[in-house]
Short mmCIF file of C-alpha atoms in Angstrom, two decimals:
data_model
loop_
_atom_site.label_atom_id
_atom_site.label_comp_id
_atom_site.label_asym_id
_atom_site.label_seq_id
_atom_site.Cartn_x
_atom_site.Cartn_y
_atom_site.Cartn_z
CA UNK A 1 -25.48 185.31 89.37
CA UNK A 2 -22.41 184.66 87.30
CA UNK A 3 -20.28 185.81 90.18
CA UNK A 4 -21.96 183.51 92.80
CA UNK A 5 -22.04 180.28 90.75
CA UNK A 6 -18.05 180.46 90.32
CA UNK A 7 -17.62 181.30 93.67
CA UNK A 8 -19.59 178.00 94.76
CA UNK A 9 -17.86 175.64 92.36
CA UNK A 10 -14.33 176.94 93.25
CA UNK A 11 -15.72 176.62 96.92
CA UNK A 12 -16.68 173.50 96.12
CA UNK A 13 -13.51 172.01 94.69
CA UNK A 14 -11.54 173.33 97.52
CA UNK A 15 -13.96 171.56 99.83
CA UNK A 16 -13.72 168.25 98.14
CA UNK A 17 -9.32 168.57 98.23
CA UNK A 18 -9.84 169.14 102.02
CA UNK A 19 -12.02 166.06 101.85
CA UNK A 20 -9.49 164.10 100.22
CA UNK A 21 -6.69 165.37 102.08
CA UNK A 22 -8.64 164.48 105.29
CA UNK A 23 -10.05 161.10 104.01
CA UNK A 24 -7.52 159.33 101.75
CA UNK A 25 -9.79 156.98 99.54
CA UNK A 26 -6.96 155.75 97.65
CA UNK A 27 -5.23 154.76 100.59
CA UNK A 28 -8.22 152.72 102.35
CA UNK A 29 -9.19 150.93 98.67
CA UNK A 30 -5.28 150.05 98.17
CA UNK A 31 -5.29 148.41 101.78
CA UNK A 32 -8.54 146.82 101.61
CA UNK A 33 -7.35 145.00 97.83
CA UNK A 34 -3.70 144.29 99.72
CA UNK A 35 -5.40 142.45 102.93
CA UNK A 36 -4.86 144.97 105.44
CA UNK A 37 -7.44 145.94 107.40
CA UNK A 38 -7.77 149.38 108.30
CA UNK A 39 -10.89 151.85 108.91
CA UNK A 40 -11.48 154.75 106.99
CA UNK A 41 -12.01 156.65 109.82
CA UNK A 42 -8.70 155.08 111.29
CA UNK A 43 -6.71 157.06 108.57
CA UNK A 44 -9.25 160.08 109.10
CA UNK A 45 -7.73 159.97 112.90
CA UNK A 46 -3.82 158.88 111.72
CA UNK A 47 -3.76 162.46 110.08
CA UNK A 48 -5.94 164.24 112.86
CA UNK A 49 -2.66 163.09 114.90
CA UNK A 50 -0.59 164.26 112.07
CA UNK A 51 1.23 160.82 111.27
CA UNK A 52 1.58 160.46 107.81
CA UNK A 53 -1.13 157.92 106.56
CA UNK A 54 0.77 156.79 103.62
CA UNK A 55 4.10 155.54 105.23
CA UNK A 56 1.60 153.82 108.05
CA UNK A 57 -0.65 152.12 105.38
CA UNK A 58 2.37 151.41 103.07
CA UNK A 59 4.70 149.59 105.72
CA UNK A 60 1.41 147.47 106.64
CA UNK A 61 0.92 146.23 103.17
CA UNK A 62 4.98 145.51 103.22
CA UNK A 63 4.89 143.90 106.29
CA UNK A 64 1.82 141.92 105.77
CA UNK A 65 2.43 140.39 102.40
CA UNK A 66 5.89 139.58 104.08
CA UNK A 67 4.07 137.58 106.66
CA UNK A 68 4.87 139.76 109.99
CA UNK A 69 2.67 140.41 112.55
CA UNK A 70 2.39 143.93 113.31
CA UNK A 71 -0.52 146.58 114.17
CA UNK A 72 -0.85 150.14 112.86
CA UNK A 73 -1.11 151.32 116.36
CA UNK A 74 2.89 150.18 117.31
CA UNK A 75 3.33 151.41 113.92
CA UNK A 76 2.05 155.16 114.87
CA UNK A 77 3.38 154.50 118.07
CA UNK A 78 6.85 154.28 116.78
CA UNK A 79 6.11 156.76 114.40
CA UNK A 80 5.48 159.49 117.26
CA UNK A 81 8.11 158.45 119.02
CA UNK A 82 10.58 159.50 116.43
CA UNK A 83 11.67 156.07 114.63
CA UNK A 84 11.83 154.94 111.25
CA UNK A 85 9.01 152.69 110.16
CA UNK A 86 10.12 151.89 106.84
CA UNK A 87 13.50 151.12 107.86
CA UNK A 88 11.81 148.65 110.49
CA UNK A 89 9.73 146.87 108.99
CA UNK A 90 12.68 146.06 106.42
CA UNK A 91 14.92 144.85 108.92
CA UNK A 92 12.22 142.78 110.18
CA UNK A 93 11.87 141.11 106.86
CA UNK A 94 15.78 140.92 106.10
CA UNK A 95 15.92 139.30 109.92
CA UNK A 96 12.74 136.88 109.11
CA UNK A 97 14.46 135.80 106.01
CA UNK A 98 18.03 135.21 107.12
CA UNK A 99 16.08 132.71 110.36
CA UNK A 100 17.26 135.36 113.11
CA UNK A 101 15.57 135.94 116.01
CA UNK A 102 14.37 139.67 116.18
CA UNK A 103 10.79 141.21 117.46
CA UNK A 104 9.23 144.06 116.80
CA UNK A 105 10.06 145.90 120.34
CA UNK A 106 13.60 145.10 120.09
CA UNK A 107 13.93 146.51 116.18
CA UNK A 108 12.19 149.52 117.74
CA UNK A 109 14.42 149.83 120.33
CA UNK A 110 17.59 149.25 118.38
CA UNK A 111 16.07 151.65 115.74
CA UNK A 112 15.38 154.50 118.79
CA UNK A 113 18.87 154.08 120.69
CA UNK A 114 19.99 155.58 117.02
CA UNK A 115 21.53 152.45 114.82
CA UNK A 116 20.51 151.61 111.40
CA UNK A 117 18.73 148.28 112.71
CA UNK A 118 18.36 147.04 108.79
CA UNK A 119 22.01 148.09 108.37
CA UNK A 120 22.95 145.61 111.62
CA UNK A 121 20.66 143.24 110.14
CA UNK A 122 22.85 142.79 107.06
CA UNK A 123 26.07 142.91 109.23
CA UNK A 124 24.65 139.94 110.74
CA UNK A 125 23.96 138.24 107.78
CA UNK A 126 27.23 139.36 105.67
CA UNK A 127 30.00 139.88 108.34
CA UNK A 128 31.69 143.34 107.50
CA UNK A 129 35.43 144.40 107.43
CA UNK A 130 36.95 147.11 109.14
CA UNK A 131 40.22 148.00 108.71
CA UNK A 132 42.54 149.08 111.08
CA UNK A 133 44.65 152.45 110.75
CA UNK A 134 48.76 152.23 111.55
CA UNK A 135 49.54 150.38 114.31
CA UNK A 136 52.87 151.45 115.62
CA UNK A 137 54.61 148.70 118.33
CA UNK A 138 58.36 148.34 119.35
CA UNK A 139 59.71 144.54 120.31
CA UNK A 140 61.69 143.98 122.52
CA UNK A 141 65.06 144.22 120.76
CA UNK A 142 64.25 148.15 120.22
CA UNK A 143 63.04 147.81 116.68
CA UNK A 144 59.75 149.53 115.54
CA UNK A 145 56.95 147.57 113.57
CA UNK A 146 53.81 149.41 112.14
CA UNK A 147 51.09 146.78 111.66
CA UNK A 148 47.66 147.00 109.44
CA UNK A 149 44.82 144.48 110.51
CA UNK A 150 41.54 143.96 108.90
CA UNK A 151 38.93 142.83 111.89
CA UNK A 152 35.97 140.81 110.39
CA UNK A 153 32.94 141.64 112.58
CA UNK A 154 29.25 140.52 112.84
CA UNK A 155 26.77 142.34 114.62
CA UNK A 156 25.28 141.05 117.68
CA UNK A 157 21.82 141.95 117.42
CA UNK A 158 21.09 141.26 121.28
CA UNK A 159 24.04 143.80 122.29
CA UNK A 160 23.29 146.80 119.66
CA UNK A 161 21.05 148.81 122.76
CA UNK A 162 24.05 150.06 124.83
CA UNK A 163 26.94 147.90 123.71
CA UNK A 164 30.19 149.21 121.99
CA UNK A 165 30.62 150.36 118.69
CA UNK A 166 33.13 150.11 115.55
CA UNK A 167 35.58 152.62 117.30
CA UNK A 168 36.11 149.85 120.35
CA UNK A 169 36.65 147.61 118.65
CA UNK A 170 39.53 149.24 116.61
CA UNK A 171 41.04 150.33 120.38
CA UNK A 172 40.79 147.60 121.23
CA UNK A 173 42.54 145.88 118.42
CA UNK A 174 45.09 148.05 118.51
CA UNK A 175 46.00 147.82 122.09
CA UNK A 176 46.18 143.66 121.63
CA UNK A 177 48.72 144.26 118.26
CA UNK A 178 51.06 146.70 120.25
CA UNK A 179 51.05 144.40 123.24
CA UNK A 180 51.86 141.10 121.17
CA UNK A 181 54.81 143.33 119.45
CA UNK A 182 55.92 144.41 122.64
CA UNK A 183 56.29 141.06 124.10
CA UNK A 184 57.83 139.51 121.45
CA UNK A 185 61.80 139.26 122.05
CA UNK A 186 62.52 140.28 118.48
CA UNK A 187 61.18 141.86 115.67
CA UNK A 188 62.27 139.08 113.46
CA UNK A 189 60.02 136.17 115.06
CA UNK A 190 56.95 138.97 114.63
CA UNK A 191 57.50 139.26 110.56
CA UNK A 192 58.19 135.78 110.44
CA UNK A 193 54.60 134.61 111.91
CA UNK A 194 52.59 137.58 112.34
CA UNK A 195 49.70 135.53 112.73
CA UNK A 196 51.08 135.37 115.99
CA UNK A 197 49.76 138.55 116.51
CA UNK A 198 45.89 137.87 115.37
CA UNK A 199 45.77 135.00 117.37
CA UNK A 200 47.38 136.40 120.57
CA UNK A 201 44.67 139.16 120.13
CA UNK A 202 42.13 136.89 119.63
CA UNK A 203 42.39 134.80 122.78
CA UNK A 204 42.24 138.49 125.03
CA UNK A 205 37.76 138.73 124.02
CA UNK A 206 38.10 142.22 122.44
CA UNK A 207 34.40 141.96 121.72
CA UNK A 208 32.97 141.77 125.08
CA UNK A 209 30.35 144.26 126.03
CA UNK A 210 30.37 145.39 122.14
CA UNK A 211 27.47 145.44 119.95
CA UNK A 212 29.54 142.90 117.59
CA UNK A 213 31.02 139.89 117.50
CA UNK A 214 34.58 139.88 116.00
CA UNK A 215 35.33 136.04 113.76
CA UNK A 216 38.80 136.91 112.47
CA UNK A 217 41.70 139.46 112.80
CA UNK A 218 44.56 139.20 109.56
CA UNK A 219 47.31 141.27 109.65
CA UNK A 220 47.41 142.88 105.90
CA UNK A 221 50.50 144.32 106.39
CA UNK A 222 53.50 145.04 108.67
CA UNK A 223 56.42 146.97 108.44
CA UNK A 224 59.71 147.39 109.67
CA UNK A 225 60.02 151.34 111.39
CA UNK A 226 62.71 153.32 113.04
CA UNK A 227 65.51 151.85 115.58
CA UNK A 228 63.66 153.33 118.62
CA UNK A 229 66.36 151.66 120.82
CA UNK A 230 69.31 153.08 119.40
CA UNK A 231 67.61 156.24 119.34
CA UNK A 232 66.94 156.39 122.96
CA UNK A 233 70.73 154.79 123.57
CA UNK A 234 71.82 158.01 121.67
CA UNK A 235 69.52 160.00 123.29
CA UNK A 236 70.55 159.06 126.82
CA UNK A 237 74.23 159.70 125.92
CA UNK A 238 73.68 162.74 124.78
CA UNK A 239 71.44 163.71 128.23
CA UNK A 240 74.71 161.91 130.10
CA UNK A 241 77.15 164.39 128.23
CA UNK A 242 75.79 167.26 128.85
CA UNK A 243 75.23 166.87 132.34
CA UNK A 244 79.19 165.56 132.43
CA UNK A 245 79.89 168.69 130.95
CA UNK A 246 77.84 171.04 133.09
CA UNK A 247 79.76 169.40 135.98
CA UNK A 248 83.14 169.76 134.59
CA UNK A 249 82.13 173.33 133.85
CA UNK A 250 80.57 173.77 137.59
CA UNK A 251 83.75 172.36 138.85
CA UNK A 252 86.22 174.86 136.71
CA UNK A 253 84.19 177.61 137.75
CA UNK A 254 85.16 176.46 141.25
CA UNK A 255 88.56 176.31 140.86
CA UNK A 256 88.94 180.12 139.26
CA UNK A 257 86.55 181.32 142.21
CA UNK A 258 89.09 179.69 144.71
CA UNK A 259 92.12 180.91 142.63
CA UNK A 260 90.56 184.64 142.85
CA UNK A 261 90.05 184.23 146.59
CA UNK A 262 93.99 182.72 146.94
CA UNK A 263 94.69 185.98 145.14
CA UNK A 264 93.23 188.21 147.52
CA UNK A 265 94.20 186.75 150.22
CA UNK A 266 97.69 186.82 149.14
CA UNK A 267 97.06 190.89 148.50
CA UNK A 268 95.49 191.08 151.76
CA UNK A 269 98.84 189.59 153.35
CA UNK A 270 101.20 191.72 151.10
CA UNK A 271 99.27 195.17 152.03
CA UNK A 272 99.91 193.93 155.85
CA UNK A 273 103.23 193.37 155.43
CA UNK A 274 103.76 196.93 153.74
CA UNK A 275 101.90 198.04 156.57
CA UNK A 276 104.26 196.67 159.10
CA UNK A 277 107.56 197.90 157.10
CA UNK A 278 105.54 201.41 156.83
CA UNK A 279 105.62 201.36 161.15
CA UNK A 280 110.04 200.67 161.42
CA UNK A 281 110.54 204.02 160.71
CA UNK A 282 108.01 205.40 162.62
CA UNK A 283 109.42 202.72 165.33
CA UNK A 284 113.12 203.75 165.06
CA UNK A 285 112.65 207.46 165.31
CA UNK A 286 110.32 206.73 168.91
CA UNK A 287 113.43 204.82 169.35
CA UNK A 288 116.01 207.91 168.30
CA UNK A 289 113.73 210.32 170.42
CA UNK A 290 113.15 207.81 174.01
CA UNK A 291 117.11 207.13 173.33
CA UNK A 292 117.00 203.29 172.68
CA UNK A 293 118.40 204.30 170.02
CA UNK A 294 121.35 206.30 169.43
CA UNK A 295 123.42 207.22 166.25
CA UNK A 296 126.43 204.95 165.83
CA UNK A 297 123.72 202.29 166.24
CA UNK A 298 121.65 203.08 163.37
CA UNK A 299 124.69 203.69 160.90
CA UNK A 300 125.58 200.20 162.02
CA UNK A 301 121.92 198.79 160.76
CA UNK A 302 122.50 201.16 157.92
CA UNK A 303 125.78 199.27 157.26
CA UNK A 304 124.05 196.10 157.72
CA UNK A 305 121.46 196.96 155.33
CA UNK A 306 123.69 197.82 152.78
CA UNK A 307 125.89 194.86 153.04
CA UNK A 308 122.68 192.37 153.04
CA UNK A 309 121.35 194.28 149.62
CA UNK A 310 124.94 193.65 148.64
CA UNK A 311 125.05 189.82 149.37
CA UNK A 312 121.16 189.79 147.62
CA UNK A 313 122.68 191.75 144.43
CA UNK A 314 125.82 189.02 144.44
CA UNK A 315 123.82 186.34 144.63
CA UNK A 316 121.44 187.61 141.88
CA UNK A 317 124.45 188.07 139.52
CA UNK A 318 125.84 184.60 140.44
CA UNK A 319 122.37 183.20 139.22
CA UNK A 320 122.88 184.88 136.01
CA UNK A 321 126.23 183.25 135.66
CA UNK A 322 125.11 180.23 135.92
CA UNK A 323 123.05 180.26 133.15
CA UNK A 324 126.44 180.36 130.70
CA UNK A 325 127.04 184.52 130.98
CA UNK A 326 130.06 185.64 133.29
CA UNK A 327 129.73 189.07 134.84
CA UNK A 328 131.86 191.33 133.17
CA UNK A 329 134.55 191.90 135.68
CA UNK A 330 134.50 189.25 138.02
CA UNK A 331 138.11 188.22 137.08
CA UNK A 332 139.50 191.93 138.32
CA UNK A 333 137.63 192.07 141.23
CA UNK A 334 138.63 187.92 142.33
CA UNK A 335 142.78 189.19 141.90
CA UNK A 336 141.72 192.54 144.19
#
């Protein structure tokens, strides 16, 4: 009996937990006391459908002592549908507050398309910074510049479903700053009056099709970089060198290879020629044996050999002579 009557109060307990869990009185009396109007059976169903009943019934209260107009069906609706309710319904206030113009189907949208729609609220109510990274931009006269803007942005609440974000915007920036530097004829007028530059970049509409609107771009900082222009001078002389010296070298090489061929050529004509004196002997014995030839004949050419290698060897020896050394003997053989 014992046994039974513990089992039915711990039965019991259990029972009323589910109960609670199921029926949230504390919810239903805190919404009837805060002016919200919501069934008890409305929160039965809100957890039936698993959606939290507390956020639902909590962002109500919020909402309605804030003076919005909203249902707990968009709020469930939005709920299923994967957005943040809380974060809504404070955006909604923020927006209310700071007079601009924002429903509760755009929030929802901006808050599905996945922005922080409270966070954009704020942005349109205190303007945020961004600040660029190096900017690196050569003028005209060859000299680098590396510039650092800070854009001042507010967020355009009708643009935030499918317009550009933060890193656009910084593109975008950065594209205007390196086209002012480039056009400028010398990187003195630029760090004279860079606001040259923010200006310049401000008349191109950086922020159209973005999801903010940009007031002001100040250059923080800009800085005087490498000589880009000399470097590319030096650059291109050293390119134009080398290919002067591959030329010079292709033209050497084709001198030596036409040297070489001289060379054999002149080989080629010197083994012909000792090809033709190898054929006289040959030539005078045909002539000694068909008698063309006979013997007193060839001691003649023999003579006139020897007297021609004589005149070669005299005129050798006179070449020495001339160069300040007499032949030893020439005196004896002048008185013979």
């Amino acid at each position: 009996m014992d046994t039974s009557l513990i089992f039915i109060v711990i039965a019991g307990i259990v029972l009323f937990f589910v109960f609670l869990y199921f029926v949230p009185i504390n919810l239903w009396i805190t919404a009837i006391f805060s002016g919200v109007k919501v069934g008890l059976f409305e929160l039965v169903f809100m957890r039936i459908r698993k959606v939290p009943p507390r956020i639902i019934v909590e962002s109500m209260i919020t909402a309605t002592k804030a003076g919005l107009e909203v249902t707990t069906n968009e709020l469930e609706t939005h709920y299923l549908a994967g957005g943040n309710v809380p974060n809504v319904i404070k955006a909604l206030i923020s927006a209310d507050k700071a007079n601009i113009t924002l429903g509760f189907k755009q929030a929802t949208a901006i808050d599905l398309a996945g922005r922080d729609v409270f966070e954009a609220v704020q942005i349109s109510v205190n303007p945020k910074v961004i600040t660029t990274p190096k900017v690196a931009a050569v003028a005209a006269d060859g000299i680098q510049l590396i510039a650092i803007a800070r854009v001042t942005v507010r967020a355009n609440i009708q643009q935030l479903v499918g317009g550009a974000g933060e890193d656009t915007i910084l593109a975008r920036v950065g594209e205007g700053i390196v086209t002012s530097i480039g056009s400028a004829a010398s990187h003195k007028n630029v760090l004279e009056n860079p606001d040259k530059i923010s200006k310049l970049v401000l008349q191109r509409g950086l922020d159209a099709g973005t999801a903010f609107e940009i007031l002001s771009i100040d250059i923080a900082d800009v800085d005087v970089g490498a000589n880009i222009g000399a470097k590319l001078q030096t650059d291109q002389a050293s390119a134009d060198l080398k290919v002067a010296e591959a030329k010079a070298e292709e033209r050497r090489a084709m001198a030596v290879a036409e040297e070489q061929e001289m060379k054999a050529k002149a080989q080629e004509a010197r083994a012909k020629v000792i090809e033709a004196e190898a054929q006289v002997p040959q030539a005078i014995a045909e002539s000694f044996r068909s008698g063309n030839l006979g013997v007193m004949d060839y001691y003649r050419m023999q003579n006139i050999q020897a007297d021609t290698d004589m005149r070669d060897s005299i005129s050798g020896s006179d070449k020495g002579s001339s160069s300040g050394k007499k032949p030893s003997g020439g005196k004896k053989n002048d008185d013979k």
